[in-house]
XYZ file of C-alpha atoms in Angstrom:
589
model
C -20.342 -15.117 -30.314
C -22.009 -12.376 -28.397
C -21.161 -12.755 -24.753
C -23.542 -14.276 -22.271
C -25.806 -13.808 -19.323
C -28.633 -11.404 -18.832
C -28.698 -8.022 -20.486
C -27.520 -5.380 -17.999
C -30.098 -2.773 -17.150
C -29.411 0.687 -18.514
C -30.357 3.064 -15.744
C -30.114 6.803 -16.294
C -26.874 8.145 -14.849
C -27.083 10.317 -11.795
C -26.189 13.979 -11.746
C -22.519 14.875 -11.970
C -20.346 16.888 -9.641
C -17.015 18.619 -9.883
C -16.015 18.685 -13.523
C -19.541 18.841 -14.945
C -18.988 15.994 -17.399
C -21.992 15.040 -19.522
C -23.681 11.757 -18.695
C -22.569 8.824 -20.783
C -24.930 7.425 -23.398
C -26.432 4.011 -23.077
C -24.249 1.322 -24.718
C -27.201 0.667 -27.075
C -26.999 4.146 -28.595
C -24.206 6.153 -30.236
C -22.347 8.714 -28.147
C -20.789 12.047 -28.983
C -17.112 11.860 -29.950
C -15.078 13.354 -27.115
C -12.142 14.078 -29.418
C -14.344 15.968 -31.876
C -15.623 18.011 -28.941
C -12.075 18.869 -27.891
C -11.309 22.066 -29.789
C -7.580 21.790 -29.140
C -7.238 18.229 -30.463
C -10.029 17.238 -32.786
C -10.768 13.706 -33.988
C -8.114 12.088 -36.158
C -10.569 9.531 -37.587
C -12.630 12.163 -39.409
C -15.682 10.828 -41.275
C -14.779 7.201 -40.411
C -15.200 7.803 -36.668
C -17.927 5.635 -35.138
C -18.926 8.286 -32.592
C -21.159 11.244 -33.436
C -19.406 14.417 -34.598
C -21.927 16.742 -33.005
C -21.942 18.972 -29.929
C -22.106 16.788 -26.826
C -24.166 19.411 -24.989
C -26.654 19.576 -27.850
C -27.185 15.839 -27.448
C -27.543 16.379 -23.731
C -30.168 19.013 -24.432
C -28.397 22.034 -22.989
C -25.916 23.795 -25.271
C -25.851 27.382 -24.046
C -24.429 28.745 -27.305
C -27.139 27.491 -29.622
C -26.727 26.251 -33.191
C -25.748 29.655 -34.571
C -22.837 30.340 -32.212
C -21.614 26.914 -31.079
C -18.197 25.825 -32.423
C -19.518 22.291 -32.916
C -22.257 20.946 -35.158
C -25.891 20.654 -34.070
C -26.897 18.938 -37.317
C -27.640 15.221 -37.131
C -28.380 15.266 -40.902
C -24.689 15.691 -41.782
C -23.113 12.726 -43.560
C -20.951 11.565 -40.636
C -23.725 11.477 -37.966
C -26.124 9.876 -40.449
C -23.654 7.051 -41.123
C -23.160 6.446 -37.399
C -26.895 6.421 -36.737
C -27.491 3.962 -39.574
C -24.906 1.576 -38.061
C -26.992 1.531 -34.887
C -30.159 0.785 -36.810
C -31.701 4.190 -36.098
C -34.186 5.629 -38.583
C -32.127 8.245 -40.436
C -35.245 9.895 -41.839
C -35.945 11.181 -38.331
C -32.539 11.286 -36.605
C -33.731 13.609 -33.829
C -36.224 10.984 -32.674
C -33.621 9.143 -30.649
C -32.535 12.182 -28.621
C -35.136 11.754 -25.902
C -33.629 8.367 -24.932
C -30.017 9.293 -25.709
C -29.348 11.247 -22.538
C -31.186 11.962 -19.338
C -30.404 15.398 -17.913
C -30.922 15.223 -14.164
C -30.187 18.161 -11.919
C -26.501 18.593 -11.189
C -25.697 18.346 -7.511
C -23.654 21.230 -6.122
C -20.247 20.353 -4.695
C -20.083 19.627 -0.964
C -18.506 22.546 0.838
C -16.963 22.454 4.285
C -17.787 18.767 4.720
C -16.627 17.222 7.979
C -14.343 14.194 7.852
C -16.178 12.502 10.743
C -18.265 10.135 8.675
C -20.589 12.833 7.321
C -19.447 12.234 3.823
C -20.796 12.244 0.282
C -22.166 8.954 -1.002
C -21.020 8.153 -4.505
C -22.430 5.712 -6.989
C -20.189 4.321 -9.660
C -21.796 6.387 -12.392
C -20.533 7.516 -15.790
C -20.274 11.063 -14.524
C -18.784 10.281 -11.144
C -22.006 11.659 -9.707
C -23.310 11.430 -6.185
C -26.073 9.095 -5.092
C -26.646 6.055 -2.903
C -23.620 3.904 -2.201
C -23.757 0.191 -2.894
C -24.102 -2.132 0.064
C -20.918 -3.229 1.771
C -21.013 -6.762 0.372
C -21.412 -5.475 -3.169
C -18.578 -3.002 -2.733
C -16.273 -5.659 -1.330
C -16.925 -7.874 -4.315
C -16.112 -5.070 -6.722
C -12.682 -4.241 -5.366
C -11.098 -0.827 -4.951
C -9.992 0.030 -8.495
C -10.983 3.350 -10.050
C -11.826 3.356 -13.757
C -9.144 5.222 -15.711
C -11.381 5.435 -18.777
C -14.004 7.360 -16.833
C -11.374 9.904 -15.793
C -10.996 10.624 -19.513
C -14.772 10.471 -20.062
C -14.267 7.398 -22.264
C -15.831 4.552 -20.260
C -18.197 2.561 -22.472
C -19.746 0.513 -19.664
C -21.560 3.282 -17.801
C -23.479 2.017 -14.762
C -22.371 -1.544 -15.459
C -18.648 -0.770 -15.053
C -17.116 -3.002 -12.407
C -14.648 -0.291 -11.382
C -15.392 2.884 -9.472
C -16.239 6.113 -11.274
C -14.667 8.944 -9.310
C -13.553 12.460 -10.316
C -9.997 11.841 -9.022
C -7.622 8.869 -9.398
C -8.025 8.274 -5.656
C -10.956 8.353 -3.263
C -10.764 7.969 0.506
C -13.696 6.262 2.204
C -14.683 5.277 5.734
C -17.228 3.178 7.599
C -17.764 2.169 11.231
C -14.971 -0.121 12.394
C -15.656 -3.832 12.270
C -19.074 -3.503 10.627
C -18.730 -4.824 7.084
C -22.501 -4.627 6.523
C -22.370 -0.836 6.348
C -21.767 1.234 3.242
C -18.412 2.770 2.542
C -18.874 6.550 2.522
C -16.784 8.962 0.469
C -14.946 11.790 2.125
C -15.878 15.089 0.516
C -13.791 16.339 -2.398
C -11.928 18.834 -0.220
C -11.131 16.327 2.546
C -10.313 13.612 0.012
C -7.577 15.719 -1.595
C -6.325 16.889 1.814
C -5.900 13.314 3.089
C -4.219 12.262 -0.141
C -1.741 15.128 0.101
C -0.785 14.101 3.638
C -0.572 10.434 2.646
C 1.678 11.258 -0.302
C 4.192 12.892 2.046
C 6.249 9.955 3.272
C 7.137 11.585 6.609
C 3.492 11.357 7.738
C 2.514 8.216 9.603
C -0.892 9.630 10.458
C -3.055 12.680 9.955
C -5.348 14.521 12.353
C -8.765 15.302 10.888
C -10.429 18.446 12.176
C -14.047 19.475 12.540
C -15.640 22.752 11.515
C -14.520 24.350 14.786
C -10.911 23.298 14.129
C -11.107 20.816 16.996
C -9.689 17.357 16.274
C -12.278 14.697 15.499
C -9.947 11.738 15.166
C -6.533 10.635 13.957
C -6.152 8.435 10.856
C -3.246 6.005 11.061
C -1.889 5.225 7.594
C -0.331 1.911 8.640
C -3.456 0.085 9.790
C -5.918 2.443 8.009
C -7.999 2.995 11.127
C -9.065 6.105 13.006
C -8.686 6.625 16.742
C -9.851 9.265 19.180
C -7.331 12.088 19.488
C -6.294 11.100 23.011
C -4.743 7.976 21.514
C -2.308 10.214 19.680
C -1.421 12.789 22.298
C 2.058 13.339 20.926
C 0.620 14.368 17.561
C -1.890 16.696 19.237
C 0.839 18.279 21.327
C 2.769 19.030 18.170
C -0.348 20.589 16.677
C -1.199 22.505 19.870
C -4.716 21.067 19.946
C -6.947 19.807 22.743
C -8.459 16.315 22.385
C -12.151 15.887 21.767
C -13.037 12.222 22.029
C -15.223 10.518 19.481
C -17.423 7.567 20.418
C -16.824 5.741 17.143
C -13.746 4.460 15.385
C -13.680 4.016 11.619
C -12.098 1.706 9.098
C -10.653 3.685 6.205
C -9.692 2.606 2.724
C -8.292 4.246 -0.381
C -9.766 3.571 -3.810
C -7.126 3.917 -6.489
C -6.403 3.636 -10.178
C -4.131 0.707 -11.130
C -0.464 0.869 -10.227
C 2.066 1.989 -12.812
C 3.708 -1.391 -12.167
C 0.607 -3.219 -13.418
C 0.113 -1.225 -16.614
C 2.293 -0.427 -19.632
C 4.436 2.695 -19.562
C 2.454 5.723 -20.681
C -0.909 4.386 -19.495
C -3.046 7.375 -18.424
C -3.974 8.082 -14.799
C -2.164 5.144 -13.237
C -0.934 5.619 -9.666
C 2.802 6.199 -9.475
C 3.869 4.477 -6.261
C 7.181 5.527 -4.733
C 9.191 3.410 -2.278
C 11.202 4.820 0.627
C 13.427 3.514 3.409
C 14.159 5.293 6.694
C 17.809 6.150 7.214
C 19.521 6.049 10.604
C 19.053 9.818 10.973
C 15.278 9.450 10.514
C 15.252 10.764 6.954
C 13.040 8.952 4.453
C 14.989 8.235 1.267
C 13.463 7.136 -2.019
C 15.070 4.027 -3.496
C 17.500 4.908 -6.245
C 17.956 8.444 -4.842
C 20.528 10.014 -2.533
C 19.803 11.090 1.049
C 18.929 14.796 0.749
C 19.591 15.514 4.440
C 23.277 15.995 3.730
C 24.350 12.618 5.086
C 26.904 10.771 3.001
C 25.014 7.587 2.158
C 25.279 5.088 -0.681
C 22.657 5.014 -3.403
C 20.415 1.944 -3.787
C 20.736 -0.101 -6.978
C 16.939 -0.490 -6.947
C 14.493 2.235 -7.979
C 10.856 2.743 -7.014
C 9.809 1.422 -10.410
C 11.888 -1.737 -9.988
C 10.322 -2.472 -6.620
C 6.774 -1.669 -7.709
C 7.086 -3.917 -10.769
C 8.125 -6.799 -8.515
C 5.487 -5.933 -5.916
C 2.765 -6.271 -8.557
C 4.130 -9.676 -9.585
C 4.760 -10.974 -6.056
C 3.742 -8.773 -3.091
C 5.494 -11.012 -0.547
C 8.797 -11.231 -2.434
C 12.288 -10.688 -1.016
C 14.614 -8.555 -3.130
C 18.363 -8.495 -2.775
C 20.178 -5.312 -3.770
C 23.464 -3.523 -3.250
C 24.849 -0.114 -2.489
C 28.477 0.806 -2.939
C 29.512 -0.765 0.370
C 26.668 -2.994 1.574
C 24.204 -5.679 0.564
C 20.559 -5.629 1.677
C 17.426 -7.741 1.596
C 14.121 -5.937 1.077
C 11.168 -7.917 2.447
C 8.000 -6.614 0.852
C 5.707 -8.584 3.170
C 7.229 -6.985 6.279
C 7.959 -3.606 4.675
C 11.515 -3.751 6.021
C 15.016 -3.889 4.643
C 17.863 -5.652 6.422
C 21.623 -5.257 6.147
C 22.923 -8.722 5.260
C 26.163 -8.311 7.267
C 25.148 -6.236 10.298
C 21.485 -7.388 10.513
C 20.287 -3.840 11.096
C 16.696 -3.274 9.934
C 15.057 -0.183 8.474
C 11.363 0.560 7.962
C 10.028 0.854 4.419
C 7.057 2.841 3.143
C 5.114 2.849 -0.137
C 3.374 6.099 -0.975
C 1.733 7.557 -4.105
C 3.001 10.543 -6.019
C 0.504 13.322 -5.341
C -1.942 14.159 -8.130
C -3.748 17.484 -7.937
C -7.097 18.454 -9.401
C -5.248 20.354 -12.130
C -3.235 17.232 -13.025
C -6.519 15.460 -13.768
C -8.069 18.356 -15.666
C -4.974 18.874 -17.843
C -3.216 15.507 -18.012
C -0.125 14.644 -19.975
C -0.847 11.780 -22.347
C 1.660 9.444 -23.992
C 1.324 6.164 -25.793
C 2.809 3.075 -24.095
C 6.389 2.222 -24.831
C 8.536 -0.742 -23.977
C 9.648 -0.621 -20.359
C 12.883 -2.267 -19.325
C 12.449 -4.489 -16.297
C 15.473 -4.527 -14.020
C 14.207 -6.472 -11.024
C 15.358 -10.058 -10.812
C 12.431 -12.430 -10.849
C 10.068 -9.986 -12.549
C 7.821 -11.155 -15.336
C 10.332 -10.125 -17.976
C 7.540 -9.232 -20.362
C 8.537 -7.444 -23.533
C 5.535 -5.148 -23.811
C 6.822 -3.366 -26.908
C 4.385 -3.067 -29.782
C 4.318 -5.553 -32.700
C 6.743 -4.661 -35.460
C 4.117 -4.980 -38.204
C 1.798 -2.394 -36.615
C 1.354 0.904 -38.379
C 2.895 3.851 -36.564
C 0.469 5.641 -34.235
C 0.476 9.329 -33.340
C 1.580 10.093 -29.771
C -1.382 12.427 -29.236
C -3.856 10.482 -31.366
C -6.732 8.216 -30.382
C -6.336 5.322 -27.941
C -6.599 2.772 -30.721
C -6.530 2.531 -34.515
C -8.441 0.321 -36.914
C -6.031 -0.369 -39.758
C -7.687 -1.652 -42.971
C -6.040 -4.729 -44.490
C -5.936 -5.157 -48.235
C -6.105 -8.402 -50.299
C -3.219 -6.963 -52.310
C -0.135 -5.027 -51.357
C 1.834 -4.997 -48.105
C -0.930 -6.427 -45.886
C -2.110 -9.082 -48.360
C -0.609 -11.984 -46.404
C -2.231 -10.870 -43.181
C -5.576 -10.335 -44.919
C -5.473 -13.789 -46.498
C -4.601 -15.465 -43.198
C -7.640 -13.974 -41.436
C -9.913 -14.649 -44.422
C -8.817 -18.287 -44.586
C -9.381 -18.784 -40.858
C -12.862 -17.255 -41.146
C -13.834 -19.461 -44.095
C -12.285 -22.719 -42.902
C -13.956 -22.500 -39.498
C -17.482 -22.447 -40.865
C -18.117 -19.507 -43.222
C -16.871 -20.608 -46.690
C -17.786 -18.330 -49.564
C -19.114 -15.553 -47.327
C -18.459 -12.157 -48.951
C -16.100 -10.143 -46.775
C -16.539 -6.368 -46.943
C -13.378 -5.488 -45.029
C -10.902 -6.744 -42.446
C -9.271 -4.343 -40.006
C -6.376 -4.812 -37.624
C -7.102 -3.378 -34.160
C -4.101 -1.518 -32.732
C -4.583 -0.672 -29.058
C -1.211 -0.266 -27.310
C -2.723 -0.363 -23.810
C -4.655 -3.580 -24.352
C -1.751 -5.193 -26.188
C 0.720 -4.444 -23.413
C -1.697 -5.793 -20.795
C -2.093 -8.981 -22.855
C 1.654 -9.501 -23.231
C 2.246 -8.943 -19.528
C -0.534 -11.378 -18.624
C 0.993 -13.991 -20.921
C 4.370 -13.596 -19.201
C 2.719 -13.847 -15.789
C 0.900 -17.063 -16.745
C 4.153 -18.496 -18.071
C 5.910 -17.732 -14.827
C 3.115 -19.253 -12.739
C 3.251 -22.481 -14.777
C 6.972 -22.940 -14.197
C 8.198 -21.490 -17.482
C 5.764 -23.250 -19.809
C 4.051 -21.025 -22.373
C 0.281 -20.865 -21.766
C -2.036 -22.264 -24.423
C -3.003 -19.500 -26.841
C -5.682 -19.597 -29.540
C -7.254 -17.427 -32.220
C -10.986 -17.498 -31.505
C -14.126 -15.784 -32.808
C -16.522 -13.444 -31.045
C -19.694 -12.251 -32.775
C -21.328 -9.203 -31.260
C -23.625 -6.223 -31.700
C -22.422 -3.306 -33.858
C -22.982 -0.732 -31.126
C -20.400 -2.318 -28.804
C -17.593 -2.708 -31.354
C -15.885 0.534 -30.380
C -16.240 -0.254 -26.680
C -14.442 -3.571 -27.221
C -11.675 -1.949 -29.277
C -11.200 0.659 -26.558
C -11.664 -1.292 -23.323
C -11.520 -4.958 -24.390
C -14.106 -7.716 -24.184
C -16.395 -7.583 -21.202
C -19.342 -9.803 -20.366
C -21.496 -6.769 -19.514
C -21.415 -5.795 -23.217
C -22.670 -9.220 -24.269
C -26.148 -10.046 -25.433
C -28.827 -12.125 -23.766
C -29.228 -14.933 -26.257
C -26.167 -17.009 -25.377
C -27.012 -17.478 -21.718
C -24.383 -18.183 -19.102
C -24.136 -21.947 -19.262
C -20.403 -22.110 -18.605
C -19.788 -19.068 -16.398
C -20.185 -15.318 -16.241
C -17.342 -14.274 -18.490
C -16.609 -13.323 -22.095
C -17.432 -16.088 -24.566
C -15.329 -17.107 -27.571
C -15.731 -19.887 -30.111
C -13.476 -21.945 -32.346
C -16.211 -21.773 -35.019
C -16.912 -18.682 -37.091
C -20.254 -20.247 -38.075
C -21.252 -20.575 -34.446
C -20.191 -17.015 -33.651
C -22.096 -15.767 -36.677
C -25.331 -16.778 -34.929
C -24.605 -14.163 -32.257
C -23.403 -11.390 -34.568
C -26.331 -9.015 -34.923
C -27.034 -7.290 -38.217
C -26.475 -3.578 -38.697
C -27.636 -1.470 -41.628
C -27.819 -3.141 -45.056
C -27.589 -6.598 -43.497
C -23.931 -6.346 -42.538
C -22.448 -8.115 -39.526
C -19.222 -7.782 -37.532
C -17.091 -10.446 -35.900
C -13.853 -10.250 -33.944
C -10.914 -12.594 -34.306
C -9.253 -12.506 -30.885
C -6.016 -13.748 -29.433
C -7.012 -15.639 -26.287
C -4.844 -17.101 -23.534
C -6.991 -20.130 -22.703
C -4.288 -21.715 -20.529
C -5.477 -24.602 -18.366
C -9.223 -25.088 -18.685
C -12.067 -27.131 -17.233
C -15.784 -27.491 -17.900
C -17.686 -24.447 -16.711
C -20.907 -23.962 -14.743
C -23.482 -21.208 -14.972
C -22.843 -19.803 -11.477
C -19.090 -19.293 -11.920
C -17.692 -15.762 -11.726
C -14.106 -16.990 -11.847
C -12.501 -20.275 -12.896
C -12.693 -23.032 -10.251
C -9.578 -24.056 -8.258
C -7.202 -26.582 -9.758
C -7.338 -28.508 -6.488
C -10.878 -28.690 -5.046
C -9.434 -29.183 -1.568
C -7.799 -25.750 -1.824
C -10.688 -23.401 -2.698
C -8.456 -20.333 -2.335
C -5.546 -21.853 -4.237
C -4.496 -21.541 -7.861
C -7.378 -21.651 -10.319
C -7.852 -22.813 -13.879
C -7.344 -20.099 -16.489
C -10.638 -20.530 -18.371
C -13.787 -22.622 -18.688
C -15.060 -24.596 -21.674
C -18.144 -26.480 -22.844
C -16.220 -29.760 -23.127
C -12.778 -30.714 -21.826
C -12.227 -33.361 -24.511
C -13.375 -31.260 -27.491
C -13.759 -27.611 -26.465
C -15.661 -25.366 -28.886
C -16.570 -22.589 -26.479
C -14.134 -20.810 -24.146
C -15.124 -18.506 -21.289
C -12.571 -15.921 -20.129
C -12.978 -14.111 -16.796
C -9.905 -11.861 -16.963
C -9.961 -9.394 -19.858
C -6.148 -9.275 -19.917
C -6.253 -12.844 -21.286
C -7.770 -11.709 -24.597
C -6.977 -9.146 -27.239
C -9.319 -8.011 -30.085
C -6.833 -8.595 -32.892
C -8.988 -8.290 -36.034
C -12.444 -7.020 -36.930
C -14.247 -8.637 -39.873
C -17.204 -6.933 -41.532
C -19.157 -9.229 -43.815
């Protein structure tokens, strides 16, 4: 069935900064294929691609080369664009007619130069282009978290203004607001200051950083431990080292760091994740990365744990205690206290967690690899085998993020085809002509699903969570967004309402889901068959944004995994965490 809730408004994106990325099209309309527009790569899907193979700047209304000299097509009458437009129900006799609502071309704001880090900062909306504009109110920001959208960094986010993650030009963004006032907006530091703070933060020897004004006088000192600023006189030792005179500020600031997901929370090879490194402070004051030798020349033993081992465990259980060995000693690493202790001598050492620095060039020219299985060495970790299914067709390392593999009623995939067909017919659609069935192969989404399943199993004491194959009917224009970024309630239609919560809706009945599958050209419809981790469920309510707690007396305790229309005979399931579902098959009928 097609999602729930009210239809999100599609506001024009604000002007971009920095990389000059084109605004993203409305989810109701087709977008230009970013791979086609990449001269060095090209699109591997060819004529079957569901994005337009035309110049993205032509669609935007500003290609400076013109049709005669541009390397990319300006012709919407070509066979491939015409097929895409017809899928979206656009009149192919006048394909140019949709251009005026395809993109809005606002003025591009110039980059902020010489911005002070004293609170005079750029305000950034979460826009498809990472553009500048009015920040959301503090309460809204707090509810949205601090995660930066990795898809937007690749100009692939399908949600646009409705994305629940931040759209920023870098995989990190430092922000500040007046201390103790959570009603105020978080303000971005300028691009230059943002990168400068990140570079200092990435260097493990730095416990703080002094931020200077335009006259090179210190404005305040940012402490990385409590993420607060203080007047320079509160850090006189730092100022003495810098040879600077204090200049008191009358306001302190709370500071936070927006970030892409940790490499410990995503499959290996996932683009633009934050690579967190873990260090301990040796007796000589040197900071040593776990799994590495002390580079100061001291003869120290090497830890049996690596940064990856610790980060994997930290993502599973941030207050865990890890026991590890060196050649001569045994230690306990307490993640909650950020300390390690020698089991025999009881000596304690400070621990720090810092990101590997990512430059502007690293974002502009990223290395890209498909996920692979990652061996988990830390005791007590989820133990998830996030390797890809053996029956999947091989995928190119530098190809698209996902593949749609056609299944055939005869040959090698006949059994798989028949299984999906039978499920579709037996659950309410007998005798319905099926045009094609495709297997969706998205390594990133699959790995996230497998890891979530392992996490749910661990949280339930080793019992496998309940898992079902369910149906989801939807609109044709959001099919690619689901295959790329998974199910999301913001892509759902308006007709289903939100009777059981504000999440993604799935049904046990293909007939029921068919009512919410909207027709495309020639009367065709599309429906997903999804793997869904329904886990423990309870009856939902319309105002729920997450499942209710298992124990009502503990509102902040463990919650149910999903909501349903009926506990005794559930037909509708509502999922609030996209990692609990995977778009396994796509049926066109």
